[in-house]
Coordinates of C-alpha atoms and ligand atoms in Angstrom, one line a residue:
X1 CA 0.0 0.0 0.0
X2 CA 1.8 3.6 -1.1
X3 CA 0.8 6.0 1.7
X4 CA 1.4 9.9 1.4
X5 CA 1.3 11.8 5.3
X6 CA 0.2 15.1 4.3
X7 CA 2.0 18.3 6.9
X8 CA 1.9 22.0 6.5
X9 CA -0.8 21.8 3.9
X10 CA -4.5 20.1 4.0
X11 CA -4.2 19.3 -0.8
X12 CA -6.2 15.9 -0.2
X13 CA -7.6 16.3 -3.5
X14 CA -4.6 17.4 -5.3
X15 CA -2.6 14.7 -4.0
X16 CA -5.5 11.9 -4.4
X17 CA -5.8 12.7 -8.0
X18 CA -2.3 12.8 -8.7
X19 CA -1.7 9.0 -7.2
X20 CA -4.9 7.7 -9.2
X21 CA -3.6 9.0 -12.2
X22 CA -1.3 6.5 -11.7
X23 CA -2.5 3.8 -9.9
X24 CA -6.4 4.1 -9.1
X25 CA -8.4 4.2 -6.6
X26 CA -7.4 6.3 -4.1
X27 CA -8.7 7.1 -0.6
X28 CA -8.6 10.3 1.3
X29 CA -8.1 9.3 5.0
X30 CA -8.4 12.5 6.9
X31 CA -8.6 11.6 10.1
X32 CA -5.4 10.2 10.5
X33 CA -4.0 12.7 7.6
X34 CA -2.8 10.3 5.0
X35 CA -3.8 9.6 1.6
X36 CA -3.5 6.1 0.4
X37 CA -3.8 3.5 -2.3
X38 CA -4.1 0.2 -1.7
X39 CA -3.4 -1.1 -5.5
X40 CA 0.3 1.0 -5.3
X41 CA 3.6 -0.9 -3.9
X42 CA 4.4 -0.4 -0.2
X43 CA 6.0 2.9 0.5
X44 CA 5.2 5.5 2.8
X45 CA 5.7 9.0 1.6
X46 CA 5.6 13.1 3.5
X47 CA 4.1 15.5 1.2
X48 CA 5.4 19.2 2.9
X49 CA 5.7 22.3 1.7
X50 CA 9.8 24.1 3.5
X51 CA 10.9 27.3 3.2
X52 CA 10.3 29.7 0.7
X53 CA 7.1 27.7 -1.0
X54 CA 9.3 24.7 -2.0
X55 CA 7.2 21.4 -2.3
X56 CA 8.8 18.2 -0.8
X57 CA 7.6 14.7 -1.1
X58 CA 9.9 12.2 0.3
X59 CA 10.0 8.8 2.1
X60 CA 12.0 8.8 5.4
X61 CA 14.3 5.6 3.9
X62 CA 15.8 8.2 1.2
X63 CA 15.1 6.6 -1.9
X64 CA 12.5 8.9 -3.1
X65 CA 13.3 12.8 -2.3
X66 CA 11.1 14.8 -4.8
X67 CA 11.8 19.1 -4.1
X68 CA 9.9 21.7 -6.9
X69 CA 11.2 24.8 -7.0
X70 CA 8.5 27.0 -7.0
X71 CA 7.6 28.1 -11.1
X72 CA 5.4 31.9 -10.2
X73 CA 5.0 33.9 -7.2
X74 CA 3.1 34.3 -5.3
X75 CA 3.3 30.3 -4.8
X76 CA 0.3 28.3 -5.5
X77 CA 0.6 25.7 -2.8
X78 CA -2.3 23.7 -4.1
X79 CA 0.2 23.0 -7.5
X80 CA 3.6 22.8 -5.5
X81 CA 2.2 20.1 -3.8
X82 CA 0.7 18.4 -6.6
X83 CA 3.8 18.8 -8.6
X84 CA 6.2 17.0 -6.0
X85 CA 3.7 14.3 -5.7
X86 CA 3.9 14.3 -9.3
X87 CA 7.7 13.6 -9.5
X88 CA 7.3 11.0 -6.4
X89 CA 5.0 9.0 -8.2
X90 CA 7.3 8.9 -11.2
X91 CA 9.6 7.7 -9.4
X92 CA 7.5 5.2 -7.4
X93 CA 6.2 3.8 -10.8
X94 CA 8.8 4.0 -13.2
X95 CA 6.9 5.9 -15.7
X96 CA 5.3 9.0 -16.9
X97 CA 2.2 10.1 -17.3
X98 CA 0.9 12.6 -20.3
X99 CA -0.6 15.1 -18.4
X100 CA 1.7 15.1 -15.9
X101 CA 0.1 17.0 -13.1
X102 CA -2.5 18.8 -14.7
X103 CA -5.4 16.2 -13.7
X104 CA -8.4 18.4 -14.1
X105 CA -11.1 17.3 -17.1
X106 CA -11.0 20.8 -18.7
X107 CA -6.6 21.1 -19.8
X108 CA -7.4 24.0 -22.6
X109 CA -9.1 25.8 -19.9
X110 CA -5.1 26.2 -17.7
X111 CA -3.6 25.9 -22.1
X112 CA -5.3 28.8 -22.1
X113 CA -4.4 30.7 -19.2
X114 CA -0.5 29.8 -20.1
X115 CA -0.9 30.0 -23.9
X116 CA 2.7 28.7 -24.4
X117 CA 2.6 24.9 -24.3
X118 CA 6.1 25.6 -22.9
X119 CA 4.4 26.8 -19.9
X120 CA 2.5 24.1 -19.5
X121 CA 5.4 21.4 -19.8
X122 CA 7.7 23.6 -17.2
X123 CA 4.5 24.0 -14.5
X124 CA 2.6 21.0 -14.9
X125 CA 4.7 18.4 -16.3
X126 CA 2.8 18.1 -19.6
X127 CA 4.2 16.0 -22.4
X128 CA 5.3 18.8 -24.8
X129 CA 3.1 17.0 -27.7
X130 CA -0.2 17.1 -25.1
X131 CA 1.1 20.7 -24.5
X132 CA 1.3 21.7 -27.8
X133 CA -2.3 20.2 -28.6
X134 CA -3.8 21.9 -25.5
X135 CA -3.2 25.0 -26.5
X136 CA -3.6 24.9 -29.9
X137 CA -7.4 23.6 -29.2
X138 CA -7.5 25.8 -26.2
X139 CA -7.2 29.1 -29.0
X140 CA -9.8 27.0 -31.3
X141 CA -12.7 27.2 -29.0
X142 CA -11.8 30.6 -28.2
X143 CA -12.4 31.5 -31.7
X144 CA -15.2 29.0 -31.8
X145 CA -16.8 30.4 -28.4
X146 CA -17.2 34.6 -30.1
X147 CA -19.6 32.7 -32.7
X148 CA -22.0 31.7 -29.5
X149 CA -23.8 35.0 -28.6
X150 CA -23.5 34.9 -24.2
X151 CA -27.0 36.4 -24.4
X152 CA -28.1 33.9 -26.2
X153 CA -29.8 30.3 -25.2
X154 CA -28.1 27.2 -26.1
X155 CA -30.3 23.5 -25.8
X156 CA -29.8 20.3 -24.9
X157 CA -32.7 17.7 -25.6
X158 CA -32.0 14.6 -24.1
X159 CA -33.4 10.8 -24.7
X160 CA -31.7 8.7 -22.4
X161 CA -32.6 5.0 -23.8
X162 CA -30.6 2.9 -26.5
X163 CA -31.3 0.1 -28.8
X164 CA -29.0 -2.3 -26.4
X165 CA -26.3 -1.3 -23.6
X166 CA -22.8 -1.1 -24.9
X167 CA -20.3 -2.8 -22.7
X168 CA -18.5 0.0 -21.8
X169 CA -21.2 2.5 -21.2
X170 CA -22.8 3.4 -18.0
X171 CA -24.9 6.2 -19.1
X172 CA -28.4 6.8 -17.3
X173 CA -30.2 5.5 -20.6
X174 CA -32.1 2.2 -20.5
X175 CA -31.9 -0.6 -22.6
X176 CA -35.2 -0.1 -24.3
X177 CA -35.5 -4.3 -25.0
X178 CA -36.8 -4.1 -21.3
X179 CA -38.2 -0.5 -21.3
X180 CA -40.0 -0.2 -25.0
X181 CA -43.7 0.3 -23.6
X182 CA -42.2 3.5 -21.4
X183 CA -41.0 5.9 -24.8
X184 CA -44.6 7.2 -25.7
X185 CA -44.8 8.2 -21.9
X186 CA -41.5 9.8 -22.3
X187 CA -41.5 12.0 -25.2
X188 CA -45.7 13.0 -23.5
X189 CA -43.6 14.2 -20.2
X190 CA -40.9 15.8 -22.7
X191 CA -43.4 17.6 -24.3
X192 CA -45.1 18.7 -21.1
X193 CA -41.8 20.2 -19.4
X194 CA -40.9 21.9 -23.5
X195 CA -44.7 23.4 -23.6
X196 CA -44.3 25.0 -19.9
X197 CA -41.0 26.6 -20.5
X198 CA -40.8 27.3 -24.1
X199 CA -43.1 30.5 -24.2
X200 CA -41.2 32.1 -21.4
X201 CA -38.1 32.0 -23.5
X202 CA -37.2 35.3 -24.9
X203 CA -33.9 34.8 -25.8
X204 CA -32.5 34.0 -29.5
X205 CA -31.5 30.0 -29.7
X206 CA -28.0 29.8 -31.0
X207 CA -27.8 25.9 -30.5
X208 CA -29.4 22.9 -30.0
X209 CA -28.6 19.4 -29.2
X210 CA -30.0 16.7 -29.3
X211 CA -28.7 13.8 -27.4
X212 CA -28.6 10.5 -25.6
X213 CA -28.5 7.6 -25.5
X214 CA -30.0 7.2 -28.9
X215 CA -32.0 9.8 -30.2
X216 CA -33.3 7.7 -32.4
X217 CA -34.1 4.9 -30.9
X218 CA -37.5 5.6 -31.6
X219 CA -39.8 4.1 -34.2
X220 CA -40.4 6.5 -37.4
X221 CA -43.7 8.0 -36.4
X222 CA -42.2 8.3 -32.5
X223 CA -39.2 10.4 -33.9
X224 CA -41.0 12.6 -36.6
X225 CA -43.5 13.3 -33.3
X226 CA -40.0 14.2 -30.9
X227 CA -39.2 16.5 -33.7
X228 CA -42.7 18.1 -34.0
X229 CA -42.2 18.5 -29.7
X230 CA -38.9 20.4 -30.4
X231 CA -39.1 22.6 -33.3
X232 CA -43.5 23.4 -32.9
X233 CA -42.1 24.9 -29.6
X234 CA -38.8 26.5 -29.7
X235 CA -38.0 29.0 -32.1
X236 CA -35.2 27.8 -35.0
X237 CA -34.3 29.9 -37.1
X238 CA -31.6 29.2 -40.5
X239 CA -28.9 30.5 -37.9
X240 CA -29.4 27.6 -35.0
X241 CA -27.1 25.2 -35.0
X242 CA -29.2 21.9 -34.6
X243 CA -27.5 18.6 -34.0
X244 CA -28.5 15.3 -33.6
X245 CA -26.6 12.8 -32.4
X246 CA -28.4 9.9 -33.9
X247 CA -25.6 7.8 -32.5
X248 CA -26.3 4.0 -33.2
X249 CA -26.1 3.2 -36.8
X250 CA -28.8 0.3 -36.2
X251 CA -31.4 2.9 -35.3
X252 CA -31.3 4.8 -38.5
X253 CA -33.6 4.6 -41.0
X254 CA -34.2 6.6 -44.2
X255 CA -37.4 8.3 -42.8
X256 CA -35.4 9.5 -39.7
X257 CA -32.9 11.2 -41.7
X258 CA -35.9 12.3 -44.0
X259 CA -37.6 14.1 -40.6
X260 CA -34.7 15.1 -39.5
X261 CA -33.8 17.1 -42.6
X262 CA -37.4 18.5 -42.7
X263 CA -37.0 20.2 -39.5
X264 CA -33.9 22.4 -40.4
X265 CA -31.3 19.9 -38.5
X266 CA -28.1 20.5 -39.9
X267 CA -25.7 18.1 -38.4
X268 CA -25.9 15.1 -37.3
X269 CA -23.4 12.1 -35.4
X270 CA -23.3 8.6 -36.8
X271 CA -21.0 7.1 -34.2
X272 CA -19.0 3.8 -35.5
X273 CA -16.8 3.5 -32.1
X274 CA -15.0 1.2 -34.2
X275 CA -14.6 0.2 -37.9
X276 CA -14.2 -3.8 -36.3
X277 CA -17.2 -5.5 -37.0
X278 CA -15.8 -7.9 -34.7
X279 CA -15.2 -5.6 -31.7
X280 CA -18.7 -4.1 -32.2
X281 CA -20.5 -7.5 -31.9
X282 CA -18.6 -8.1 -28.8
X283 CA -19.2 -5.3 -27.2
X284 CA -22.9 -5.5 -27.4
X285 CA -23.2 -3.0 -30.3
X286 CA -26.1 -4.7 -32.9
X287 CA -24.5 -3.4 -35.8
X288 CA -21.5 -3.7 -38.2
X289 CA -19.1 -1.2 -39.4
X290 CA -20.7 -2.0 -43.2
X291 CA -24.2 -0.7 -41.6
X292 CA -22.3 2.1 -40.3
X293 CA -21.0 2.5 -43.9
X294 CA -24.3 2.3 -45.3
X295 CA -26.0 4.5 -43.0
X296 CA -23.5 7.0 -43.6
X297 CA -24.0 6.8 -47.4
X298 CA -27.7 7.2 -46.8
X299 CA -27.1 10.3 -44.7
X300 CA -24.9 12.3 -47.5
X301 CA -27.3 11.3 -50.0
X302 CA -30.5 13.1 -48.2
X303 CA -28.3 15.8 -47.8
X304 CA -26.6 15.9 -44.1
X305 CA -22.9 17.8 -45.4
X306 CA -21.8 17.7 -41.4
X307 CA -21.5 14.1 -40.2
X308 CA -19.8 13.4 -37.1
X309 CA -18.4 10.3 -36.1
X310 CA -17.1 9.0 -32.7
X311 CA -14.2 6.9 -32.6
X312 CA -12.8 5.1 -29.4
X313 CA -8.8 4.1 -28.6
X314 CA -8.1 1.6 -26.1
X315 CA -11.1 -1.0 -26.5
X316 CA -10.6 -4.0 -24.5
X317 CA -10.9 -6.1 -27.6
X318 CA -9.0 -4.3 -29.9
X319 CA -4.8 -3.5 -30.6
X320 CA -3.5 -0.5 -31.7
X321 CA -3.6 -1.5 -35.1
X322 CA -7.1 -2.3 -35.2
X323 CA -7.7 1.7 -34.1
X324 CA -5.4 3.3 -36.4
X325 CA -7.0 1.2 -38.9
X326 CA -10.4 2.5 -37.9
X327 CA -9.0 6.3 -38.1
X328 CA -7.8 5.4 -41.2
X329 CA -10.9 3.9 -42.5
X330 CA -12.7 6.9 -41.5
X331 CA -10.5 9.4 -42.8
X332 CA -11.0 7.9 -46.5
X333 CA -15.2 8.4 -45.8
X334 CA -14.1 11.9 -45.1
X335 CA -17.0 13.5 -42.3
X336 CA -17.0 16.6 -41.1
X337 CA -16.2 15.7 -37.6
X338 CA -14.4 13.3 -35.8
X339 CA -14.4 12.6 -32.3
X340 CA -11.9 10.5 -30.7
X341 CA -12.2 9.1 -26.9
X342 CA -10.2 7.5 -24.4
X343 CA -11.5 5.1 -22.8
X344 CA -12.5 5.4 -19.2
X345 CA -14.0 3.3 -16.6
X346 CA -17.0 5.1 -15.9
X347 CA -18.9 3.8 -12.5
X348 CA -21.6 1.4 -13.9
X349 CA -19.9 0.0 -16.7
X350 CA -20.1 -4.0 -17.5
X351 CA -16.5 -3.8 -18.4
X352 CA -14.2 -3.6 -15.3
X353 CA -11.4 -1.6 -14.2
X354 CA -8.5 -3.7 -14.9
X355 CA -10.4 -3.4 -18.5
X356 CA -9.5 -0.2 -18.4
X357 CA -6.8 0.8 -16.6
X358 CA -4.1 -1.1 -17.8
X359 CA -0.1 -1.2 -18.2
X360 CA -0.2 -1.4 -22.3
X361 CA 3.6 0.0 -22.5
X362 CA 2.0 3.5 -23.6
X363 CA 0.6 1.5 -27.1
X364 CA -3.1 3.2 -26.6
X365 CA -0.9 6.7 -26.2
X366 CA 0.9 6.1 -29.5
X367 CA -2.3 4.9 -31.0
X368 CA -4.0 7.9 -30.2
X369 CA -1.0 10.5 -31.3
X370 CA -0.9 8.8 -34.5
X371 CA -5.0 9.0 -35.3
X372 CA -4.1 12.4 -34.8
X373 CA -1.4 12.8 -37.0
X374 CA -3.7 11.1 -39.5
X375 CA -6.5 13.4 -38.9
X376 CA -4.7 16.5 -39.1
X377 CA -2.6 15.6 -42.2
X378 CA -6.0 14.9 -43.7
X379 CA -6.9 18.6 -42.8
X380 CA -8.7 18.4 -39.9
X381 CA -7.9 20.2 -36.5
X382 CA -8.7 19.7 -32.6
X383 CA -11.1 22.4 -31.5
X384 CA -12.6 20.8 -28.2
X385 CA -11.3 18.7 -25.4
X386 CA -12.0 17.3 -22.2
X387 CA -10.5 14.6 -20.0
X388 CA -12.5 12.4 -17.1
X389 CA -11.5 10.9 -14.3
X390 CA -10.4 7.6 -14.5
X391 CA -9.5 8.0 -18.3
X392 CA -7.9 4.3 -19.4
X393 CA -3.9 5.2 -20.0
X394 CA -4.1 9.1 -18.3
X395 CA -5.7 10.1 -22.1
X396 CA -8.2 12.5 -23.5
X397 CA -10.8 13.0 -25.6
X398 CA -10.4 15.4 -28.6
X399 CA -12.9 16.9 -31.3
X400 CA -11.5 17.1 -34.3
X401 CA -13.5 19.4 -37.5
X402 CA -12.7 20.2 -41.4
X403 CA -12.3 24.2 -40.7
X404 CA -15.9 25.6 -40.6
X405 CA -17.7 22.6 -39.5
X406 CA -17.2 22.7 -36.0
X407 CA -19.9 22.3 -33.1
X408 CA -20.2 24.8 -31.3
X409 CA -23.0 23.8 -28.9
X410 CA -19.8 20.9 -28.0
X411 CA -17.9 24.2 -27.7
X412 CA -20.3 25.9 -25.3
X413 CA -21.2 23.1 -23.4
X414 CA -17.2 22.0 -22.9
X415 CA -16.0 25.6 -22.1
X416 CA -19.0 26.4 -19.0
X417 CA -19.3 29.2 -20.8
X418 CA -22.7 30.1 -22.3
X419 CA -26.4 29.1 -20.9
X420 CA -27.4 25.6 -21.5
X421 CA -31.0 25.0 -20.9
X422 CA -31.8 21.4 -20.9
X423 CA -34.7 19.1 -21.3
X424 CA -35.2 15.7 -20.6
X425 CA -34.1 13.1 -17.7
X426 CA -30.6 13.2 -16.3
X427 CA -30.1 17.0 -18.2
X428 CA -27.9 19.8 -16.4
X429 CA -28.9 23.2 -17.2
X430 CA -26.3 25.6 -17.0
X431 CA -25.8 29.2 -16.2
X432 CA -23.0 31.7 -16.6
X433 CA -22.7 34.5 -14.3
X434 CA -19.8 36.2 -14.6
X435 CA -16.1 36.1 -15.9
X436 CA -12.9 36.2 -14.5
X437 CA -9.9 35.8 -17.1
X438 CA -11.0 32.8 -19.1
X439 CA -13.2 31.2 -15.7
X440 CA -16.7 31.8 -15.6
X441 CA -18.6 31.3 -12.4
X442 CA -21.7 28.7 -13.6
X443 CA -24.6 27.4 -11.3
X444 CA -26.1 23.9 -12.4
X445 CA -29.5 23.1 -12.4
X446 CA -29.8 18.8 -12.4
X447 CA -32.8 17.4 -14.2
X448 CA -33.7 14.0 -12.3
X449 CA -31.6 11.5 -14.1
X450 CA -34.6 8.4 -13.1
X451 CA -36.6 7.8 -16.0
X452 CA -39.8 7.0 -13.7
X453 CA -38.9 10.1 -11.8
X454 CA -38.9 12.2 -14.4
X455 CA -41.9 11.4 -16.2
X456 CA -44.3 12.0 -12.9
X457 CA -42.6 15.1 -12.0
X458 CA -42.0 16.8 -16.0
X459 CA -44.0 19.9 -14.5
X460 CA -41.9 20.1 -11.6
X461 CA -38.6 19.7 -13.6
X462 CA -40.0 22.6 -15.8
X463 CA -40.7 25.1 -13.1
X464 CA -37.4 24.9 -11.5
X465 CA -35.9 25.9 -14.5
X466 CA -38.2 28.8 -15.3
X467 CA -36.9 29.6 -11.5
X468 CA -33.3 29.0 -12.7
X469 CA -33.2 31.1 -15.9
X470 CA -35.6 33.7 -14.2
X471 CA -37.8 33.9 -17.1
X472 CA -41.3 34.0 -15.5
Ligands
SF4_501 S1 -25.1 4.1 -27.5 FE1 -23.9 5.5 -26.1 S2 -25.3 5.9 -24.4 FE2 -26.2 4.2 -25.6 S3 -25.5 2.4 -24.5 FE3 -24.0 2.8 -26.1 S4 -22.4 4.1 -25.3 FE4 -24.2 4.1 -23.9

């Protein structure tokens, strides 16, 4: 068990997320002022911070003495401490991490506080390639985020139920094999909570998003009737951005894309995960990457130019080979977007930690860098990013656009920095207050995420957000 005695400074957090980064699961231990991990090798470590704001972390035995010398003034303690933990853990493991210290789920947001990936690598450790991509995509939803008006309203409509539950997914959507009789009652409490807020919206809609789950995991009347809810009662104009992420390929069908296109959506997401049509039957998926293809085809023949599609690195079934070839194979199709995850262990997935977070002698990380390379040689370039915690191999997620064709609801949403108004179970409605360099101070407003829940108390959900966004 690695142990870390924390004196002079009460960084829990900092120093928690620093060892999970690298081993997992970590426990904060307060009481007897300790962090620990019981899946790290035995050594017991002090975390201090000396004279003159330098950060120590050092076992009594010697072998691991970690000093930073502090990088601004006035010191931040919260980083010093995080940054000698940092090289400690190096040293306890043997091997670095991409992201080095930086551990937090938004890295453009400190890429662009710095705005020199140098800065970046000599503060926080950052692999200068991560640095470099930070704050390159950092200025790219900069740009991005002046094309969202802040006094506008952004939406997010949200269907939380999916043809089948991928293995690696645990989402709040329901696998609608055991829940198909509940969707009419859901989209009649969607439509309730849209009808009471919608006319006390007086704000111009820049965005809207429509998301899952699947979207479309309706039948073809159900959908054409989700899109009547949506666009009979919030005002689109040619200017709103409207997105659907229709997600699983083996839910869409011509007259979906045909609705869809009716209603003024412009893009949409076809997500593949993978172009293995072996990986996708084992991971629960009920499609193959040639009904991805199809759908696809169908989609740029009834007229959708902005197609995104999701790709993920690091599948439990899959080699690096078997990604890059998937980038590749999706390169050739050419969509507008591309979407490239990590993946993570997320609480109440079927697939298990070990799944996730495993020693792969940093193949996943290569993978990754070179589906990059790919993309960007084929002209596209990163213009959103997040991490999560837990992310398999200490990776990232990156959003990746042909220039012009970027989504910038993704942008607003990823920055916390314009209004989101959301419908729908399990939504969080967002709202922006005020700015202090590139931070903005947000308050959340949670939808209930139950299904059940949500459809006996749609009135309820919609009055607390007429309350939230003041708009009585
Ligand atoms: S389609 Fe997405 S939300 Fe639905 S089960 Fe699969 S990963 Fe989860």
């Amino acid at each position: 068990m690695l142990q870390i005695y924390l004196k002079g400074h009460d960084n829990y957090y900092g120093i928690a997320d620093v060892v999970r980064a690298f081993f997992g699961k970590t426990v904060e231990d307060r009481e007897n002022g300790r962090v620990y991990c019981e899946c790290a090798p035995d050594v017991t470590l002090t975390s201090v911070i000396e004279e003159g704001g330098i950060s120590r972390c050092f076992s009594d035995d010697g072998k691991t003495d970690c000093k930073t010398t502090p990088v601004t003034d006035p010191v931040s303690v919260k980083r010093e401490v995080k940054r000698s933990a940092y090289l400690a853990m190096v040293k306890v493991s043997g091997r670095e991490i991409p992201w080095g210290c930086l551990t937090g789920i938004r890295p453009t947001l400190v890429a662009g506080e710095e705005d020199d990936p140098k800065e970046l690598s000599d503060k926080y450790y950052v692999r200068p390639d991560k640095a470099e991509l930070a704050v390159r995509t950092g200025r790219n939803e900069q740009r991005l985020l002046e094309l969202v008006p802040p006094e506008d309203i952004n939406i997010y409509v949200g269907i939380p139920f999916c043809p089948s539950r991928c293995e690696y997914c645990s989402f709040v959507s329901s696998d609608i094999s055991h829940h198909m009789g509940r969707l009419p009652a859901y989209l009649d409490a969607l439509e309730k909570e849209i009808k009471t807020v919608a006319p006390h919206l007086r704000r111009k809609v820049s965005t809207i998003y429509l998301g899952g789950g699947t979207p479309t995991v309706f039948d073809d009347d159900g959908f054409r009737r989700l899109m009547d809810i949506i666009t009979d009662n919030i005002a689109i104009t040619d200017n709103t951005e409207f997105t659907v992420e229709a997600g699983r390929p083996d839910t869409i069908t011509e007259a979906k894309l045909r609705a869809m296109k009716d209603k003024g959506v412009k893009r949409i997401c076809i997500n593949p995960q993978t172009l293995n049509s072996g990986t996708l039957q084992k991971l629960n998926r009920r499609h193959t990457a040639d009904d991805f293809r199809n759908v696809f085809r169908m989609a740029g023949e009834t007229g959708f130019g902005i197609i995104n599609t999701d790709l993920i690195a690091g599948l439990k079934y899959e080699n690096d080979t078997d990604f890059i070839d998937s980038v590749k194979g999706i390169a050739e199709l050419r969509p507008a977007n591309v979407t490239i995850h990590t993946l993570y262990k997320k609480r109440r997935a079927a697939i298990s930690a070990e799944d996730v977070l495993t020693e792969d002698d940093g193949r996943v990380d290569r993978a990754v860098s070179e589906g990059y390379r790919i993309l960007e040689e084929n002209g596209y370039i990163p213009y959103y990013m997040y991490r999560q915690k837990d992310t398999g191999h200490g990776l990232e997620n990156t959003g990746f656009a042909l220039p012009g064709t970027e989504c910038l609801y993704n942008v607003a949403m990823m920055t916390d920095a314009r209004d989101i108004l959301s419908f729908g179970a399990g939504g969080m409605s967002k709202r922006v207050f005020g700015q202090e360099g590139n931070k903005f101070r947000v308050e959340r407003c949670p939808c209930i995420k139950d299904v059940i829940g949500y459809m006996n108390g749609a009135e309820e959900m919609a009055a607390r957000k007429i309350d939230f966004f003041d708009i009585m």
